[in-house]
Protein backbone atom coordinates (compact mmCIF):
# COMPACT_ATOMS: atom_id res chain seq x y z
CA UNK A 1 0.00 0.00 0.00
CA UNK A 2 2.99 2.33 0.52
CA UNK A 3 3.48 2.75 -3.25
CA UNK A 4 -0.18 3.63 -3.76
CA UNK A 5 -0.08 6.20 -0.93
CA UNK A 6 3.00 7.77 -2.50
CA UNK A 7 1.28 8.20 -5.87
CA UNK A 8 -1.83 9.62 -4.17
CA UNK A 9 0.32 12.27 -2.53
CA UNK A 10 2.06 13.04 -5.82
CA UNK A 11 -1.28 13.40 -7.57
CA UNK A 12 -2.70 15.65 -4.84
CA UNK A 13 0.31 17.96 -5.00
CA UNK A 14 0.14 18.14 -8.80
CA UNK A 15 -3.59 18.95 -8.77
CA UNK A 16 -3.08 21.61 -6.07
CA UNK A 17 -0.47 23.26 -8.26
CA UNK A 18 -2.72 22.93 -11.31
CA UNK A 19 -5.66 24.59 -9.54
CA UNK A 20 -3.41 27.48 -8.51
CA UNK A 21 -2.27 27.89 -12.13
CA UNK A 22 -5.89 27.91 -13.36
CA UNK A 23 -6.83 30.56 -10.78
CA UNK A 24 -3.89 32.69 -11.91
CA UNK A 25 -4.78 32.19 -15.59
CA UNK A 26 -8.36 33.33 -15.01
CA UNK A 27 -7.06 36.66 -13.71
CA UNK A 28 -5.09 37.30 -16.90
CA UNK A 29 -6.73 39.18 -19.76
CA UNK A 30 -7.99 37.12 -22.66
CA UNK A 31 -5.62 36.80 -25.53
CA UNK A 32 -2.05 35.61 -25.90
CA UNK A 33 -1.22 35.93 -22.18
CA UNK A 34 -4.09 33.71 -21.09
CA UNK A 35 -3.58 31.25 -23.95
CA UNK A 36 0.10 30.90 -23.03
CA UNK A 37 -0.88 30.08 -19.45
CA UNK A 38 -3.45 27.55 -20.69
CA UNK A 39 -0.79 25.87 -22.85
CA UNK A 40 1.48 25.41 -19.82
CA UNK A 41 -1.41 24.00 -17.78
CA UNK A 42 -2.21 21.48 -20.50
CA UNK A 43 1.43 20.34 -20.47
CA UNK A 44 1.14 19.62 -16.73
CA UNK A 45 -2.15 17.81 -17.36
CA UNK A 46 -0.30 15.27 -19.51
CA UNK A 47 2.04 14.39 -16.61
CA UNK A 48 -0.93 14.15 -14.24
CA UNK A 49 -2.70 11.67 -16.51
CA UNK A 50 0.39 9.51 -16.51
CA UNK A 51 0.46 9.61 -12.70
CA UNK A 52 -3.23 8.62 -12.68
CA UNK A 53 -2.46 5.52 -14.73
CA UNK A 54 0.34 4.51 -12.37
CA UNK A 55 -1.92 5.02 -9.34
CA UNK A 56 -4.68 2.95 -10.90
CA UNK A 57 -2.21 0.13 -11.53
CA UNK A 58 -0.96 0.23 -7.93
CA UNK A 59 -4.53 0.15 -6.59
CA UNK A 60 -5.41 -2.86 -8.75
CA UNK A 61 -2.45 -4.75 -7.25
CA UNK A 62 -3.84 -4.43 -3.70
CA UNK A 63 -5.37 -7.53 -2.10
CA UNK A 64 -6.79 -5.86 1.02
CA UNK A 65 -10.34 -4.87 0.06
CA UNK A 66 -10.69 -2.18 2.72
CA UNK A 67 -7.46 -0.42 1.71
CA UNK A 68 -8.35 -0.77 -1.95
CA UNK A 69 -11.81 0.77 -1.41
CA UNK A 70 -10.37 3.69 0.57
CA UNK A 71 -7.80 4.47 -2.12
CA UNK A 72 -10.40 4.20 -4.88
CA UNK A 73 -12.51 6.77 -2.98
CA UNK A 74 -9.51 9.12 -2.84
CA UNK A 75 -8.86 8.51 -6.51
CA UNK A 76 -12.44 9.42 -7.42
CA UNK A 77 -12.18 12.66 -5.41
CA UNK A 78 -8.99 13.62 -7.21
CA UNK A 79 -10.59 12.77 -10.54
CA UNK A 80 -13.51 15.10 -9.74
CA UNK A 81 -11.09 17.94 -9.00
CA UNK A 82 -9.24 17.24 -12.22
CA UNK A 83 -12.50 17.29 -14.20
CA UNK A 84 -13.27 20.74 -12.77
CA UNK A 85 -9.84 21.94 -13.90
CA UNK A 86 -10.53 20.57 -17.38
CA UNK A 87 -13.87 22.38 -17.48
CA UNK A 88 -12.21 25.65 -16.43
CA UNK A 89 -9.59 25.27 -19.14
CA UNK A 90 -12.24 24.51 -21.77
CA UNK A 91 -14.24 27.55 -20.68
CA UNK A 92 -11.21 29.84 -20.91
CA UNK A 93 -10.30 28.47 -24.34
CA UNK A 94 -13.90 28.92 -25.55
CA UNK A 95 -13.92 32.49 -24.27
CA UNK A 96 -10.68 33.29 -26.08
CA UNK A 97 -11.94 31.70 -29.29
CA UNK A 98 -15.24 33.55 -29.10
CA UNK A 99 -13.67 36.91 -28.43
CA UNK A 100 -11.04 36.34 -31.09
CA UNK A 101 -13.77 35.38 -33.51
CA UNK A 102 -15.81 38.44 -32.66
CA UNK A 103 -12.80 40.67 -33.02
CA UNK A 104 -11.95 39.17 -36.38
CA UNK A 105 -15.50 39.43 -37.65
CA UNK A 106 -15.77 43.02 -36.47
CA UNK A 107 -12.55 43.87 -38.26
CA UNK A 108 -13.61 42.12 -41.45
CA UNK A 109 -17.22 43.23 -41.28
CA UNK A 110 -18.44 39.60 -41.49
CA UNK A 111 -21.50 37.91 -40.09
CA UNK A 112 -20.95 37.08 -36.41
CA UNK A 113 -23.90 34.68 -36.25
CA UNK A 114 -22.63 32.66 -39.17
CA UNK A 115 -19.21 32.43 -37.61
CA UNK A 116 -20.77 31.26 -34.34
CA UNK A 117 -22.66 28.51 -36.16
CA UNK A 118 -19.45 27.38 -37.79
CA UNK A 119 -17.73 27.28 -34.43
CA UNK A 120 -20.55 25.12 -33.01
CA UNK A 121 -20.30 22.74 -35.94
CA UNK A 122 -16.56 22.45 -35.43
CA UNK A 123 -17.15 21.76 -31.74
CA UNK A 124 -19.69 19.03 -32.57
CA UNK A 125 -17.22 17.47 -35.00
CA UNK A 126 -14.50 17.46 -32.35
CA UNK A 127 -16.93 15.93 -29.87
CA UNK A 128 -17.90 13.22 -32.36
CA UNK A 129 -14.26 12.43 -33.14
CA UNK A 130 -13.54 12.24 -29.43
CA UNK A 131 -16.46 9.86 -28.91
CA UNK A 132 -15.26 7.64 -31.75
CA UNK A 133 -11.77 7.59 -30.27
CA UNK A 134 -13.17 6.62 -26.88
CA UNK A 135 -15.17 3.80 -28.48
CA UNK A 136 -12.03 2.50 -30.17
CA UNK A 137 -10.14 2.66 -26.90
CA UNK A 138 -12.94 0.81 -25.13
CA UNK A 139 -12.92 -1.91 -27.80
CA UNK A 140 -9.16 -2.21 -27.49
CA UNK A 141 -9.44 -2.55 -23.72
CA UNK A 142 -12.12 -5.21 -24.17
CA UNK A 143 -9.83 -7.18 -26.49
CA UNK A 144 -6.95 -6.82 -24.06
CA UNK A 145 -9.13 -8.06 -21.20
CA UNK A 146 -10.28 -11.03 -23.27
CA UNK A 147 -6.67 -11.93 -24.13
CA UNK A 148 -5.73 -11.58 -20.47
CA UNK A 149 -8.54 -13.93 -19.43
CA UNK A 150 -7.46 -16.46 -22.05
CA UNK A 151 -3.89 -16.24 -20.80
CA UNK A 152 -5.09 -16.89 -17.24
CA UNK A 153 -7.03 -19.94 -18.41
CA UNK A 154 -3.93 -21.26 -20.20
CA UNK A 155 -1.85 -20.70 -17.09
CA UNK A 156 -4.37 -22.61 -14.98
CA UNK A 157 -4.28 -25.50 -17.43
CA UNK A 158 -0.48 -25.55 -17.41
CA UNK A 159 -0.50 -25.45 -13.61
CA UNK A 160 -2.87 -28.42 -13.54
CA UNK A 161 -0.66 -30.33 -16.01
CA UNK A 162 2.41 -29.64 -13.88
CA UNK A 163 0.52 -30.89 -10.84
CA UNK A 164 -0.37 -34.10 -12.69
CA UNK A 165 3.26 -34.55 -13.76
CA UNK A 166 4.40 -34.16 -10.16
CA UNK A 167 1.85 -36.77 -9.07
CA UNK A 168 3.07 -39.16 -11.78
CA UNK A 169 6.67 -38.64 -10.69
CA UNK A 170 5.69 -39.40 -7.10
CA UNK A 171 3.98 -42.60 -8.25
CA UNK A 172 7.07 -43.57 -10.25
CA UNK A 173 9.27 -43.01 -7.21
CA UNK A 174 6.96 -45.23 -5.15
CA UNK A 175 7.06 -47.94 -7.83
CA UNK A 176 10.86 -47.75 -7.98
CA UNK A 177 11.10 -48.08 -4.22
CA UNK A 178 8.79 -51.09 -4.28
CA UNK A 179 10.77 -52.67 -7.13
CA UNK A 180 14.03 -52.12 -5.24
CA UNK A 181 12.55 -53.76 -2.17
CA UNK A 182 11.34 -56.73 -4.25
CA UNK A 183 14.80 -57.15 -5.79
CA UNK A 184 16.33 -57.05 -2.33
CA UNK A 185 13.92 -59.70 -1.03
CA UNK A 186 14.47 -61.82 -4.15
CA UNK A 187 18.24 -61.69 -3.64
CA UNK A 188 17.82 -62.81 -0.03
CA UNK A 189 15.53 -65.65 -1.11
CA UNK A 190 17.99 -66.73 -3.80
CA UNK A 191 20.75 -66.86 -1.20
CA UNK A 192 18.54 -68.95 1.05
CA UNK A 193 17.60 -71.26 -1.86
CA UNK A 194 21.30 -71.77 -2.69
CA UNK A 195 22.01 -72.72 0.89
CA UNK A 196 19.11 -75.17 0.90
CA UNK A 197 20.29 -76.59 -2.45
CA UNK A 198 23.80 -77.11 -1.09
CA UNK A 199 22.41 -78.88 1.96
CA UNK A 200 20.29 -81.13 -0.27
CA UNK A 201 23.33 -81.98 -2.43
CA UNK A 202 25.31 -82.88 0.69
CA UNK A 203 22.48 -85.10 1.87
CA UNK A 204 22.36 -86.85 -1.50
CA UNK A 205 26.11 -87.36 -1.49
CA UNK A 206 25.94 -88.73 2.03
CA UNK A 207 23.16 -91.08 0.99
CA UNK A 208 25.11 -92.25 -2.06
CA UNK A 209 28.18 -92.77 0.12
CA UNK A 210 26.21 -94.77 2.62
CA UNK A 211 24.69 -96.94 -0.12
CA UNK A 212 28.08 -97.50 -1.71
CA UNK A 213 29.60 -98.45 1.59
CA UNK A 214 26.72 -100.81 2.27
CA UNK A 215 27.05 -102.58 -1.07
CA UNK A 216 30.83 -102.81 -0.76
CA UNK A 217 30.52 -104.23 2.71
CA UNK A 218 28.03 -106.88 1.56
CA UNK A 219 30.34 -107.88 -1.31
CA UNK A 220 33.23 -108.40 1.11
CA UNK A 221 31.18 -110.66 3.32
CA UNK A 222 30.17 -112.82 0.30
CA UNK A 223 33.82 -113.26 -0.73
CA UNK A 224 34.84 -114.35 2.79
CA UNK A 225 32.03 -116.98 2.84
CA UNK A 226 33.11 -118.41 -0.52
CA UNK A 227 36.74 -118.68 0.63
CA UNK A 228 35.76 -120.53 3.76
CA UNK A 229 33.73 -123.06 1.80
CA UNK A 230 36.59 -123.72 -0.60
CA UNK A 231 39.01 -124.41 2.25
CA UNK A 232 36.67 -126.92 3.80
Short mmCIF file of C-alpha atoms in Angstrom, two decimals, residues 6-210:
data_model
loop_
_atom_site.label_atom_id
_atom_site.label_comp_id
_atom_site.label_asym_id
_atom_site.label_seq_id
_atom_site.Cartn_x
_atom_site.Cartn_y
_atom_site.Cartn_z
CA UNK A 6 3.00 7.77 -2.50
CA UNK A 7 1.28 8.20 -5.87
CA UNK A 8 -1.83 9.62 -4.17
CA UNK A 9 0.32 12.27 -2.53
CA UNK A 10 2.06 13.04 -5.82
CA UNK A 11 -1.28 13.40 -7.57
CA UNK A 12 -2.70 15.65 -4.84
CA UNK A 13 0.31 17.96 -5.00
CA UNK A 14 0.14 18.14 -8.80
CA UNK A 15 -3.59 18.95 -8.77
CA UNK A 16 -3.08 21.61 -6.07
CA UNK A 17 -0.47 23.26 -8.26
CA UNK A 18 -2.72 22.93 -11.31
CA UNK A 19 -5.66 24.59 -9.54
CA UNK A 20 -3.41 27.48 -8.51
CA UNK A 21 -2.27 27.89 -12.13
CA UNK A 22 -5.89 27.91 -13.36
CA UNK A 23 -6.83 30.56 -10.78
CA UNK A 24 -3.89 32.69 -11.91
CA UNK A 25 -4.78 32.19 -15.59
CA UNK A 26 -8.36 33.33 -15.01
CA UNK A 27 -7.06 36.66 -13.71
CA UNK A 28 -5.09 37.30 -16.90
CA UNK A 29 -6.73 39.18 -19.76
CA UNK A 30 -7.99 37.12 -22.66
CA UNK A 31 -5.62 36.80 -25.53
CA UNK A 32 -2.05 35.61 -25.90
CA UNK A 33 -1.22 35.93 -22.18
CA UNK A 34 -4.09 33.71 -21.09
CA UNK A 35 -3.58 31.25 -23.95
CA UNK A 36 0.10 30.90 -23.03
CA UNK A 37 -0.88 30.08 -19.45
CA UNK A 38 -3.45 27.55 -20.69
CA UNK A 39 -0.79 25.87 -22.85
CA UNK A 40 1.48 25.41 -19.82
CA UNK A 41 -1.41 24.00 -17.78
CA UNK A 42 -2.21 21.48 -20.50
CA UNK A 43 1.43 20.34 -20.47
CA UNK A 44 1.14 19.62 -16.73
CA UNK A 45 -2.15 17.81 -17.36
CA UNK A 46 -0.30 15.27 -19.51
CA UNK A 47 2.04 14.39 -16.61
CA UNK A 48 -0.93 14.15 -14.24
CA UNK A 49 -2.70 11.67 -16.51
CA UNK A 50 0.39 9.51 -16.51
CA UNK A 51 0.46 9.61 -12.70
CA UNK A 52 -3.23 8.62 -12.68
CA UNK A 53 -2.46 5.52 -14.73
CA UNK A 54 0.34 4.51 -12.37
CA UNK A 55 -1.92 5.02 -9.34
CA UNK A 56 -4.68 2.95 -10.90
CA UNK A 57 -2.21 0.13 -11.53
CA UNK A 58 -0.96 0.23 -7.93
CA UNK A 59 -4.53 0.15 -6.59
CA UNK A 60 -5.41 -2.86 -8.75
CA UNK A 61 -2.45 -4.75 -7.25
CA UNK A 62 -3.84 -4.43 -3.70
CA UNK A 63 -5.37 -7.53 -2.10
CA UNK A 64 -6.79 -5.86 1.02
CA UNK A 65 -10.34 -4.87 0.06
CA UNK A 66 -10.69 -2.18 2.72
CA UNK A 67 -7.46 -0.42 1.71
CA UNK A 68 -8.35 -0.77 -1.95
CA UNK A 69 -11.81 0.77 -1.41
CA UNK A 70 -10.37 3.69 0.57
CA UNK A 71 -7.80 4.47 -2.12
CA UNK A 72 -10.40 4.20 -4.88
CA UNK A 73 -12.51 6.77 -2.98
CA UNK A 74 -9.51 9.12 -2.84
CA UNK A 75 -8.86 8.51 -6.51
CA UNK A 76 -12.44 9.42 -7.42
CA UNK A 77 -12.18 12.66 -5.41
CA UNK A 78 -8.99 13.62 -7.21
CA UNK A 79 -10.59 12.77 -10.54
CA UNK A 80 -13.51 15.10 -9.74
CA UNK A 81 -11.09 17.94 -9.00
CA UNK A 82 -9.24 17.24 -12.22
CA UNK A 83 -12.50 17.29 -14.20
CA UNK A 84 -13.27 20.74 -12.77
CA UNK A 85 -9.84 21.94 -13.90
CA UNK A 86 -10.53 20.57 -17.38
CA UNK A 87 -13.87 22.38 -17.48
CA UNK A 88 -12.21 25.65 -16.43
CA UNK A 89 -9.59 25.27 -19.14
CA UNK A 90 -12.24 24.51 -21.77
CA UNK A 91 -14.24 27.55 -20.68
CA UNK A 92 -11.21 29.84 -20.91
CA UNK A 93 -10.30 28.47 -24.34
CA UNK A 94 -13.90 28.92 -25.55
CA UNK A 95 -13.92 32.49 -24.27
CA UNK A 96 -10.68 33.29 -26.08
CA UNK A 97 -11.94 31.70 -29.29
CA UNK A 98 -15.24 33.55 -29.10
CA UNK A 99 -13.67 36.91 -28.43
CA UNK A 100 -11.04 36.34 -31.09
CA UNK A 101 -13.77 35.38 -33.51
CA UNK A 102 -15.81 38.44 -32.66
CA UNK A 103 -12.80 40.67 -33.02
CA UNK A 104 -11.95 39.17 -36.38
CA UNK A 105 -15.50 39.43 -37.65
CA UNK A 106 -15.77 43.02 -36.47
CA UNK A 107 -12.55 43.87 -38.26
CA UNK A 108 -13.61 42.12 -41.45
CA UNK A 109 -17.22 43.23 -41.28
CA UNK A 110 -18.44 39.60 -41.49
CA UNK A 111 -21.50 37.91 -40.09
CA UNK A 112 -20.95 37.08 -36.41
CA UNK A 113 -23.90 34.68 -36.25
CA UNK A 114 -22.63 32.66 -39.17
CA UNK A 115 -19.21 32.43 -37.61
CA UNK A 116 -20.77 31.26 -34.34
CA UNK A 117 -22.66 28.51 -36.16
CA UNK A 118 -19.45 27.38 -37.79
CA UNK A 119 -17.73 27.28 -34.43
CA UNK A 120 -20.55 25.12 -33.01
CA UNK A 121 -20.30 22.74 -35.94
CA UNK A 122 -16.56 22.45 -35.43
CA UNK A 123 -17.15 21.76 -31.74
CA UNK A 124 -19.69 19.03 -32.57
CA UNK A 125 -17.22 17.47 -35.00
CA UNK A 126 -14.50 17.46 -32.35
CA UNK A 127 -16.93 15.93 -29.87
CA UNK A 128 -17.90 13.22 -32.36
CA UNK A 129 -14.26 12.43 -33.14
CA UNK A 130 -13.54 12.24 -29.43
CA UNK A 131 -16.46 9.86 -28.91
CA UNK A 132 -15.26 7.64 -31.75
CA UNK A 133 -11.77 7.59 -30.27
CA UNK A 134 -13.17 6.62 -26.88
CA UNK A 135 -15.17 3.80 -28.48
CA UNK A 136 -12.03 2.50 -30.17
CA UNK A 137 -10.14 2.66 -26.90
CA UNK A 138 -12.94 0.81 -25.13
CA UNK A 139 -12.92 -1.91 -27.80
CA UNK A 140 -9.16 -2.21 -27.49
CA UNK A 141 -9.44 -2.55 -23.72
CA UNK A 142 -12.12 -5.21 -24.17
CA UNK A 143 -9.83 -7.18 -26.49
CA UNK A 144 -6.95 -6.82 -24.06
CA UNK A 145 -9.13 -8.06 -21.20
CA UNK A 146 -10.28 -11.03 -23.27
CA UNK A 147 -6.67 -11.93 -24.13
CA UNK A 148 -5.73 -11.58 -20.47
CA UNK A 149 -8.54 -13.93 -19.43
CA UNK A 150 -7.46 -16.46 -22.05
CA UNK A 151 -3.89 -16.24 -20.80
CA UNK A 152 -5.09 -16.89 -17.24
CA UNK A 153 -7.03 -19.94 -18.41
CA UNK A 154 -3.93 -21.26 -20.20
CA UNK A 155 -1.85 -20.70 -17.09
CA UNK A 156 -4.37 -22.61 -14.98
CA UNK A 157 -4.28 -25.50 -17.43
CA UNK A 158 -0.48 -25.55 -17.41
CA UNK A 159 -0.50 -25.45 -13.61
CA UNK A 160 -2.87 -28.42 -13.54
CA UNK A 161 -0.66 -30.33 -16.01
CA UNK A 162 2.41 -29.64 -13.88
CA UNK A 163 0.52 -30.89 -10.84
CA UNK A 164 -0.37 -34.10 -12.69
CA UNK A 165 3.26 -34.55 -13.76
CA UNK A 166 4.40 -34.16 -10.16
CA UNK A 167 1.85 -36.77 -9.07
CA UNK A 168 3.07 -39.16 -11.78
CA UNK A 169 6.67 -38.64 -10.69
CA UNK A 170 5.69 -39.40 -7.10
CA UNK A 171 3.98 -42.60 -8.25
CA UNK A 172 7.07 -43.57 -10.25
CA UNK A 173 9.27 -43.01 -7.21
CA UNK A 174 6.96 -45.23 -5.15
CA UNK A 175 7.06 -47.94 -7.83
CA UNK A 176 10.86 -47.75 -7.98
CA UNK A 177 11.10 -48.08 -4.22
CA UNK A 178 8.79 -51.09 -4.28
CA UNK A 179 10.77 -52.67 -7.13
CA UNK A 180 14.03 -52.12 -5.24
CA UNK A 181 12.55 -53.76 -2.17
CA UNK A 182 11.34 -56.73 -4.25
CA UNK A 183 14.80 -57.15 -5.79
CA UNK A 184 16.33 -57.05 -2.33
CA UNK A 185 13.92 -59.70 -1.03
CA UNK A 186 14.47 -61.82 -4.15
CA UNK A 187 18.24 -61.69 -3.64
CA UNK A 188 17.82 -62.81 -0.03
CA UNK A 189 15.53 -65.65 -1.11
CA UNK A 190 17.99 -66.73 -3.80
CA UNK A 191 20.75 -66.86 -1.20
CA UNK A 192 18.54 -68.95 1.05
CA UNK A 193 17.60 -71.26 -1.86
CA UNK A 194 21.30 -71.77 -2.69
CA UNK A 195 22.01 -72.72 0.89
CA UNK A 196 19.11 -75.17 0.90
CA UNK A 197 20.29 -76.59 -2.45
CA UNK A 198 23.80 -77.11 -1.09
CA UNK A 199 22.41 -78.88 1.96
CA UNK A 200 20.29 -81.13 -0.27
CA UNK A 201 23.33 -81.98 -2.43
CA UNK A 202 25.31 -82.88 0.69
CA UNK A 203 22.48 -85.10 1.87
CA UNK A 204 22.36 -86.85 -1.50
CA UNK A 205 26.11 -87.36 -1.49
CA UNK A 206 25.94 -88.73 2.03
CA UNK A 207 23.16 -91.08 0.99
CA UNK A 208 25.11 -92.25 -2.06
CA UNK A 209 28.18 -92.77 0.12
CA UNK A 210 26.21 -94.77 2.62
#
